[in-house]
Short mmCIF file of C-alpha atoms and ligand atoms in Angstrom, two decimals:
data_model
loop_
_atom_site.label_atom_id
_atom_site.label_comp_id
_atom_site.label_asym_id
_atom_site.label_seq_id
_atom_site.Cartn_x
_atom_site.Cartn_y
_atom_site.Cartn_z
CA MET A 1 34.93 150.08 130.67
CA THR A 2 36.74 148.17 128.56
CA GLN A 3 40.21 149.01 128.34
CA PRO A 4 41.40 149.31 124.47
CA SER A 5 43.05 146.13 124.18
CA PRO A 6 46.94 145.35 122.64
CA LEU A 7 48.21 145.54 119.59
CA ALA A 8 47.79 141.83 118.31
CA TYR A 9 51.46 141.62 117.17
CA VAL A 10 54.48 142.85 119.02
CA PRO A 11 56.80 145.06 117.02
CA PHE A 12 59.70 143.38 116.88
CA VAL A 13 63.17 145.25 115.50
CA SER A 14 66.14 143.37 114.42
CA VAL A 15 69.49 143.86 113.59
CA ASP A 16 68.91 145.70 110.45
CA HIS A 17 66.31 147.84 111.60
CA MET A 18 67.89 148.67 114.76
CA MET A 19 71.12 149.55 111.87
CA GLN A 20 68.63 151.97 109.90
CA LEU A 21 67.23 154.09 113.07
CA ILE A 22 70.38 154.54 114.37
CA HIS A 23 71.42 156.17 110.44
CA HIS A 24 68.08 157.72 111.10
CA ILE A 25 68.48 159.48 113.83
CA GLY A 26 72.48 159.77 113.67
CA LEU A 27 74.60 158.40 115.97
CA GLU A 28 76.06 161.08 118.29
CA ARG A 29 72.28 162.07 118.66
CA MET A 30 70.91 158.69 119.44
CA LEU A 31 74.08 158.81 121.98
CA CYS A 32 72.79 162.44 123.22
CA ASP A 33 69.40 161.75 123.11
CA LEU A 34 69.99 158.15 125.04
CA ALA A 35 72.17 159.87 127.60
CA ASP A 36 69.40 162.70 128.59
CA ALA A 37 66.29 159.34 128.23
CA ILE A 38 68.49 157.36 131.32
CA GLU A 39 69.54 160.23 132.85
CA ALA A 40 65.10 161.45 133.76
CA ASP A 41 65.44 157.75 134.58
CA PHE A 42 67.75 157.73 137.08
CA ARG A 43 66.09 160.58 138.43
CA ARG A 44 63.02 158.73 139.45
CA TRP A 45 65.45 156.14 140.41
CA GLU A 46 63.18 156.22 143.05
CA SER A 47 59.82 154.59 140.63
CA PHE A 48 61.69 151.42 139.47
CA ASP A 49 61.73 147.73 141.04
CA LYS A 50 65.56 146.97 141.39
CA THR A 51 67.30 143.52 141.84
CA PRO A 52 70.62 142.65 141.09
CA ARG A 53 70.20 140.81 137.66
CA VAL A 54 70.44 136.86 137.92
CA ALA A 55 73.31 135.37 136.70
CA SER A 56 74.05 131.87 135.48
CA HIS A 57 78.16 131.58 135.42
CA SER A 58 79.51 129.09 133.08
CA ALA A 59 84.08 128.14 133.01
CA GLU A 60 83.75 130.21 129.68
CA GLY A 61 81.25 132.96 130.61
CA VAL A 62 77.99 134.14 131.54
CA ILE A 63 74.35 135.00 130.83
CA GLU A 64 71.91 136.91 132.00
CA LEU A 65 68.47 137.89 132.90
CA MET A 66 68.01 141.83 133.30
CA PRO A 67 64.37 143.26 134.95
CA THR A 68 63.03 145.95 136.41
CA SER A 69 59.57 148.42 135.52
CA ASP A 70 58.61 151.12 136.74
CA GLY A 71 54.66 149.70 137.55
CA ASP A 72 53.39 151.64 133.97
CA VAL A 73 55.94 149.28 131.27
CA TYR A 74 57.79 145.72 132.88
CA GLY A 75 61.28 145.40 130.88
CA PHE A 76 64.40 143.05 130.33
CA LYS A 77 67.31 142.09 128.88
CA TYR A 78 68.99 138.72 128.22
CA VAL A 79 73.05 138.99 127.89
CA ASN A 80 75.57 137.69 127.57
CA GLY A 81 79.47 138.12 128.30
CA HIS A 82 81.52 135.46 126.54
CA PRO A 83 85.71 137.01 126.65
CA LYS A 84 86.35 133.88 124.88
CA ASN A 85 84.21 134.13 121.80
CA MET A 86 85.77 136.95 119.95
CA LYS A 87 89.31 134.03 119.12
CA ASP A 88 86.12 132.00 117.46
CA GLY A 89 84.98 134.45 115.15
CA LEU A 90 81.57 135.33 117.74
CA GLN A 91 80.90 138.57 119.56
CA THR A 92 81.36 138.75 123.28
CA VAL A 93 78.46 140.07 124.39
CA THR A 94 75.15 139.60 122.43
CA ALA A 95 71.49 140.67 124.24
CA PHE A 96 67.92 141.45 123.34
CA GLY A 97 65.25 143.01 125.59
CA LEU A 98 61.79 142.95 126.11
CA LEU A 99 58.82 145.43 127.05
CA ALA A 100 55.16 144.47 128.38
CA GLU A 101 52.45 146.64 129.25
CA VAL A 102 52.17 146.03 133.43
CA ALA A 103 48.48 146.64 133.19
CA THR A 104 47.41 143.63 130.87
CA GLY A 105 51.57 141.49 130.83
CA TYR A 106 51.34 141.95 126.55
CA PRO A 107 54.94 142.34 125.03
CA VAL A 108 54.96 145.35 123.75
CA LEU A 109 58.41 145.19 121.83
CA LEU A 110 61.07 143.29 120.96
CA SER A 111 64.39 144.39 119.75
CA GLU A 112 67.26 143.71 119.31
CA MET A 113 69.91 144.92 121.57
CA THR A 114 73.60 143.60 121.18
CA ILE A 115 73.49 146.98 118.79
CA LEU A 116 71.60 149.23 121.90
CA THR A 117 74.29 147.78 124.85
CA ALA A 118 77.65 149.37 122.61
CA LEU A 119 74.95 152.47 122.98
CA ARG A 120 73.70 152.93 125.76
CA THR A 121 76.98 151.10 127.82
CA ALA A 122 78.39 154.23 125.67
CA ALA A 123 75.61 156.73 126.42
CA MET A 124 75.95 155.67 130.38
CA SER A 125 79.62 156.42 130.50
CA ALA A 126 79.46 159.73 129.11
CA LEU A 127 76.44 160.88 131.41
CA ALA A 128 78.49 159.29 134.28
CA ALA A 129 81.22 162.01 133.23
CA ARG A 130 79.29 165.07 132.60
CA HIS A 131 79.21 164.36 136.10
CA LEU A 132 82.14 162.76 137.29
CA ALA A 133 84.97 164.22 134.78
CA PRO A 134 87.30 167.24 135.02
CA LYS A 135 85.05 170.17 133.58
CA ASN A 136 88.35 170.68 131.31
CA ALA A 137 88.31 167.34 130.09
CA ARG A 138 89.37 166.78 126.02
CA CYS A 139 91.72 163.89 126.04
CA MET A 140 89.95 159.82 127.27
CA ALA A 141 92.29 157.33 127.04
CA MET A 142 90.70 153.82 125.53
CA ILE A 143 92.32 150.74 126.49
CA GLY A 144 90.64 148.23 124.59
CA ASN A 145 89.14 148.61 121.51
CA GLY A 146 86.98 145.81 120.80
CA ALA A 147 83.23 146.08 120.19
CA GLN A 148 82.50 148.92 122.84
CA SER A 149 85.52 151.04 121.88
CA GLU A 150 83.99 153.22 119.01
CA PHE A 151 80.62 154.00 120.58
CA GLN A 152 81.98 154.94 123.50
CA ALA A 153 84.58 157.22 121.62
CA LEU A 154 81.78 159.21 119.92
CA ALA A 155 79.65 158.86 122.90
CA PHE A 156 82.59 161.05 125.03
CA LYS A 157 82.87 163.50 122.31
CA ALA A 158 79.42 164.41 121.57
CA VAL A 159 78.53 163.77 125.39
CA CYS A 160 81.18 165.37 126.86
CA GLY A 161 83.39 166.82 124.13
CA ILE A 162 86.70 165.35 124.63
CA ASP A 163 88.42 165.81 121.44
CA THR A 164 91.15 163.13 121.05
CA VAL A 165 91.19 159.88 121.87
CA ARG A 166 94.66 157.84 123.24
CA LEU A 167 94.05 154.24 122.36
CA TYR A 168 95.58 150.99 122.94
CA ASP A 169 94.62 146.99 122.61
CA ILE A 170 96.82 143.85 123.22
CA GLU A 171 96.05 142.96 119.90
CA GLY A 172 96.88 145.81 117.53
CA LYS A 173 94.49 144.81 114.40
CA ALA A 174 92.20 146.03 117.65
CA THR A 175 93.69 149.43 117.51
CA ASP A 176 93.93 149.86 113.54
CA LYS A 177 89.67 148.85 113.33
CA ALA A 178 89.04 151.41 115.95
CA MET A 179 91.61 154.05 114.06
CA ALA A 180 89.81 152.96 111.15
CA ASN A 181 85.93 153.13 111.82
CA LEU A 182 86.97 156.49 114.02
CA ALA A 183 88.48 157.97 111.30
CA ASP A 184 86.17 160.50 109.01
CA SER A 185 84.83 160.91 113.41
CA GLY A 186 86.36 164.30 113.47
CA LEU A 187 88.19 162.71 116.84
CA THR A 188 92.37 163.10 117.10
CA LEU A 189 94.21 159.66 117.07
CA VAL A 190 96.66 158.69 118.97
CA ARG A 191 98.22 154.91 119.01
CA CYS A 192 100.20 154.08 121.36
CA ALA A 193 102.39 150.94 122.45
CA SER A 194 101.02 150.82 125.81
CA ALA A 195 98.56 151.46 128.69
CA GLN A 196 101.33 153.31 130.29
CA GLU A 197 101.95 155.57 126.71
CA ALA A 198 97.51 155.66 126.33
CA ILE A 199 97.13 157.47 129.82
CA GLU A 200 99.30 160.03 129.20
CA GLY A 201 97.96 163.79 129.27
CA ALA A 202 94.41 161.53 129.87
CA GLN A 203 91.87 163.80 131.65
CA ILE A 204 89.72 160.68 131.00
CA VAL A 205 90.55 156.99 131.32
CA THR A 206 88.36 154.45 129.95
CA THR A 207 89.03 150.19 130.34
CA VAL A 208 86.64 148.30 128.33
CA THR A 209 88.90 145.31 127.25
CA ALA A 210 87.45 141.86 127.87
CA ASP A 211 89.22 138.71 129.97
CA LYS A 212 87.88 136.64 132.19
CA GLN A 213 90.19 137.19 135.82
CA TYR A 214 91.55 139.56 138.01
CA ALA A 215 93.26 141.80 135.55
CA THR A 216 95.79 144.29 136.29
CA ILE A 217 94.75 146.66 133.39
CA LEU A 218 95.74 149.69 135.56
CA THR A 219 98.46 149.40 138.59
CA ASP A 220 98.25 152.40 140.86
CA ASN A 221 101.22 154.80 139.88
CA MET A 222 99.58 154.90 136.29
CA ILE A 223 96.69 157.25 138.16
CA GLY A 224 97.53 160.82 138.43
CA ALA A 225 95.62 163.59 140.63
CA GLY A 226 92.09 164.82 138.71
CA VAL A 227 91.71 161.75 136.61
CA HIS A 228 88.29 160.49 136.29
CA ILE A 229 88.17 156.76 135.59
CA ASN A 230 85.46 154.91 133.01
CA ALA A 231 86.23 151.40 134.18
CA ILE A 232 83.43 149.26 132.04
CA GLY A 233 85.25 145.66 131.61
CA GLY A 234 84.91 144.48 135.09
CA ASP A 235 81.36 142.98 135.11
CA CYS A 236 81.01 139.45 136.30
CA PRO A 237 81.86 138.38 139.87
CA GLY A 238 86.19 137.21 139.84
CA LYS A 239 86.26 140.19 136.43
CA THR A 240 88.06 142.88 137.03
CA GLU A 241 90.79 145.39 135.33
CA LEU A 242 91.98 148.09 138.24
CA HIS A 243 94.26 147.82 140.59
CA ARG A 244 93.31 147.46 144.53
CA ASP A 245 95.16 150.49 145.36
CA ILE A 246 93.61 152.84 142.82
CA LEU A 247 89.53 151.88 144.53
CA THR A 248 91.43 152.98 147.68
CA ARG A 249 92.42 155.98 146.37
CA SER A 250 89.42 156.66 144.25
CA ASP A 251 86.06 158.24 144.83
CA ILE A 252 83.46 155.75 143.72
CA PHE A 253 80.38 155.95 141.93
CA VAL A 254 78.32 153.49 141.28
CA GLU A 255 74.42 152.53 139.16
CA TYR A 256 72.39 149.83 141.59
CA PRO A 257 75.25 149.28 144.51
CA PRO A 258 74.37 145.01 145.68
CA GLN A 259 74.81 144.90 142.05
CA THR A 260 78.03 145.83 141.55
CA ARG A 261 79.62 144.52 145.36
CA ILE A 262 78.85 141.55 143.45
CA GLU A 263 79.96 142.40 140.10
CA GLY A 264 82.46 145.64 139.74
CA GLU A 265 85.39 146.81 140.49
CA ILE A 266 84.44 146.57 144.31
CA GLN A 267 83.95 143.43 144.57
CA GLN A 268 87.70 143.92 145.34
CA LEU A 269 86.92 145.49 148.61
CA ASP A 270 85.08 145.59 152.05
CA PRO A 271 81.49 144.70 151.34
CA ASP A 272 80.88 148.10 153.52
CA HIS A 273 83.40 150.29 151.09
CA PRO A 274 81.44 153.68 150.75
CA VAL A 275 80.33 154.34 147.16
CA THR A 276 77.82 157.14 145.78
CA GLU A 277 74.84 156.47 143.86
CA LEU A 278 74.81 158.43 140.63
CA TRP A 279 70.79 158.53 140.79
CA GLN A 280 71.29 160.77 143.91
CA VAL A 281 74.27 162.37 142.34
CA MET A 282 71.63 163.55 139.14
CA THR A 283 68.89 164.54 141.13
CA GLY A 284 71.51 166.59 144.10
CA ALA A 285 71.43 164.42 146.74
CA ALA A 286 75.28 163.22 146.59
CA GLN A 287 78.02 165.45 144.79
CA GLY A 288 79.48 164.65 142.27
CA ARG A 289 83.08 165.99 141.22
CA ARG A 290 83.96 168.27 144.26
CA SER A 291 87.35 169.16 144.23
CA ALA A 292 90.66 169.17 140.61
CA ASP A 293 92.14 166.73 142.79
CA GLN A 294 90.35 164.38 143.52
CA ILE A 295 90.33 160.86 141.30
CA THR A 296 86.63 160.27 140.36
CA LEU A 297 85.57 156.04 139.48
CA PHE A 298 82.94 155.14 137.49
CA ASP A 299 82.38 151.23 138.17
CA SER A 300 80.17 151.05 135.44
CA VAL A 301 78.64 147.56 135.38
CA GLY A 302 75.75 147.94 132.91
CA PHE A 303 72.05 148.43 134.62
CA ALA A 304 68.73 147.30 133.96
CA ILE A 305 67.09 150.56 134.03
CA GLU A 306 69.26 152.44 130.58
CA ASP A 307 67.86 148.71 129.36
CA PHE A 308 64.27 150.30 129.75
CA SER A 309 65.20 153.70 128.79
CA ALA A 310 66.75 152.35 125.84
CA LEU A 311 64.22 150.20 125.08
CA ALA A 312 61.41 153.36 125.76
CA TYR A 313 63.49 155.39 123.93
CA VAL A 314 63.98 152.38 120.57
CA ARG A 315 59.75 152.11 121.08
CA GLY A 316 58.99 155.71 120.74
CA LYS A 317 61.18 156.54 117.36
CA VAL A 318 59.86 152.84 115.62
CA ALA A 319 56.21 153.93 116.20
CA GLN A 320 57.46 157.20 114.32
CA THR A 321 59.69 155.19 112.15
CA GLY A 322 57.37 152.21 110.57
CA LEU A 323 61.45 150.74 111.87
CA PHE A 324 60.22 146.93 112.29
CA GLN A 325 58.59 144.03 111.35
CA ARG A 326 54.69 142.68 113.50
CA LEU A 327 55.90 139.22 115.21
CA ASP A 328 53.54 137.19 115.76
CA LEU A 329 54.71 136.00 119.01
CA LEU A 330 51.01 136.83 121.13
CA ALA A 331 48.79 133.40 120.57
CA ASP A 332 45.20 135.72 120.60
CA PRO A 333 41.63 133.85 119.66
CA ASP A 334 38.68 136.07 119.10
CA ASP A 335 37.06 134.23 121.94
CA PRO A 336 40.28 134.76 124.65
CA ARG A 337 38.41 131.36 126.62
CA ASP A 338 38.86 129.32 122.79
CA LEU A 339 42.65 129.08 123.18
CA PHE A 340 41.98 125.38 122.14
CA GLY A 341 39.70 125.78 119.71
CA MET A 342 41.71 128.86 117.95
CA VAL A 343 44.65 125.71 117.30
CA ARG A 344 41.63 122.97 116.28
CA ARG A 345 41.02 125.10 113.53
CA ALA A 346 44.01 125.52 112.59
CA ALA A 347 44.27 122.48 110.87
CA SER A 348 41.72 123.08 108.09
P1 NAD B 1 85.86 142.57 122.90
O1 NAD B 1 86.03 140.99 123.14
O2 NAD B 1 84.81 143.02 121.96
O3 NAD B 1 86.92 143.71 122.79
C1 NAD B 1 87.40 143.63 124.47
C2 NAD B 1 89.45 144.26 123.72
O4 NAD B 1 90.31 144.17 124.95
C3 NAD B 1 89.18 143.01 122.95
O5 NAD B 1 90.42 143.68 121.33
C4 NAD B 1 90.74 142.98 123.29
O6 NAD B 1 92.33 142.08 122.35
C5 NAD B 1 91.13 143.63 124.65
N1 NAD B 1 91.66 143.48 125.41
C6 NAD B 1 92.07 141.93 126.29
N2 NAD B 1 92.76 141.56 127.46
C7 NAD B 1 93.59 143.17 127.36
C8 NAD B 1 94.40 144.50 128.05
N3 NAD B 1 94.98 143.65 128.87
N4 NAD B 1 95.05 145.54 127.51
C9 NAD B 1 94.11 145.73 127.22
N5 NAD B 1 93.45 145.14 125.61
C10 NAD B 1 93.04 143.99 126.39
O7 NAD B 1 84.71 143.26 123.30
P2 NAD B 1 84.13 144.32 124.47
O8 NAD B 1 82.12 143.80 123.94
O9 NAD B 1 84.83 145.72 124.04
O10 NAD B 1 83.28 144.62 125.83
C11 NAD B 1 84.16 145.14 126.39
C12 NAD B 1 83.82 144.78 128.15
O11 NAD B 1 83.59 145.60 128.52
C13 NAD B 1 84.17 143.10 128.04
O12 NAD B 1 84.14 142.96 129.41
C14 NAD B 1 82.67 143.58 128.64
O13 NAD B 1 81.92 142.79 129.12
C15 NAD B 1 82.19 144.70 129.46
N6 NAD B 1 80.48 144.90 129.03
C16 NAD B 1 80.41 145.87 130.14
C17 NAD B 1 79.05 146.81 130.61
C18 NAD B 1 78.29 148.02 131.08
O14 NAD B 1 77.55 148.57 130.85
N7 NAD B 1 79.65 147.90 132.41
C19 NAD B 1 78.56 147.02 128.63
C20 NAD B 1 78.82 146.12 127.63
C21 NAD B 1 80.42 145.07 127.69
#
């Protein structure tokens, strides 16, 4: 029986179309949808191929490929992390991603993912907090007010019911920008003069800074009982945010241990230090928060399945809305053996 042939073009979601899609769906709705899509895929964790991402490090940053497949669809993301870019007027993180049909190997979606990564990272953070943060959490500290920060704030509002965000950045203009962008969000915003001040009264602490070193954004004395820490910015070898002593007092939750042990806060710990995989919390195989006093830590590095979930969600939405371009990416001769003939005929 002949298989239906894949599309002769590849749907391409540009930055412009991604922004239109976000406004069409609504940013907070989309953050909630992405959290649900990621949770659905984490619940079927065992059906995915998994590998730590392939990283190419340089003095200034890293370029990474993040592949996975569920047997029907294959996906990967290209992403960089260059903390010094900001000073040159460039993004710290840029990305694009692709989905392909496993049966034919043909690409079925190519998408910008600089914006989509910010959404999926925020959705993943809020999803982890939905399982780990104290149930009555309403106030979050956000240390680092750069490109990811507003998405984080809105995801915690939409998914977890946070109503107050306490902001701090070493650069005041970053906090100015975040406060202005979030002014009509419905969140109560509190500008803080230090990380210490930002964490006062916060039940959730998000660290989302960028610095290519073992930084200490939070010291041990800053973290009291019962807090949930959402640590985003430690995501590369030699790039962490938390003092080691916080880690040894926390119950640590991770995406995919073989990758997090290389890249996350836990690179500071022994390789057999116990951690819990979040997918097991979601399926009920492992416990999330057990007590009001427990310090929970989501040691976020970003894993390929989250990008797969986000791309699959976008694929469905752009098919419904037409918010894509047809990309002439695949050579498609009428006779598949006659690739050369197709090139030759193009001369005329
Ligand atoms: P960005 O460069 O736009 O913002 C980082 C901000 O951190 C800047 O405003 C900077 O002034 C501030 N900062 C640096 N050091 C600080 C300190 N000691 N105290 C307070 N603020 C400080 O970067 P971004 O795109 O917002 O990304 C933030 C971090 O998140 C990066 O490290 C990036 O690699 C990481 N990231 C992680 C994931 C994930 O899935 N875990 C996904 C995307 C980005």
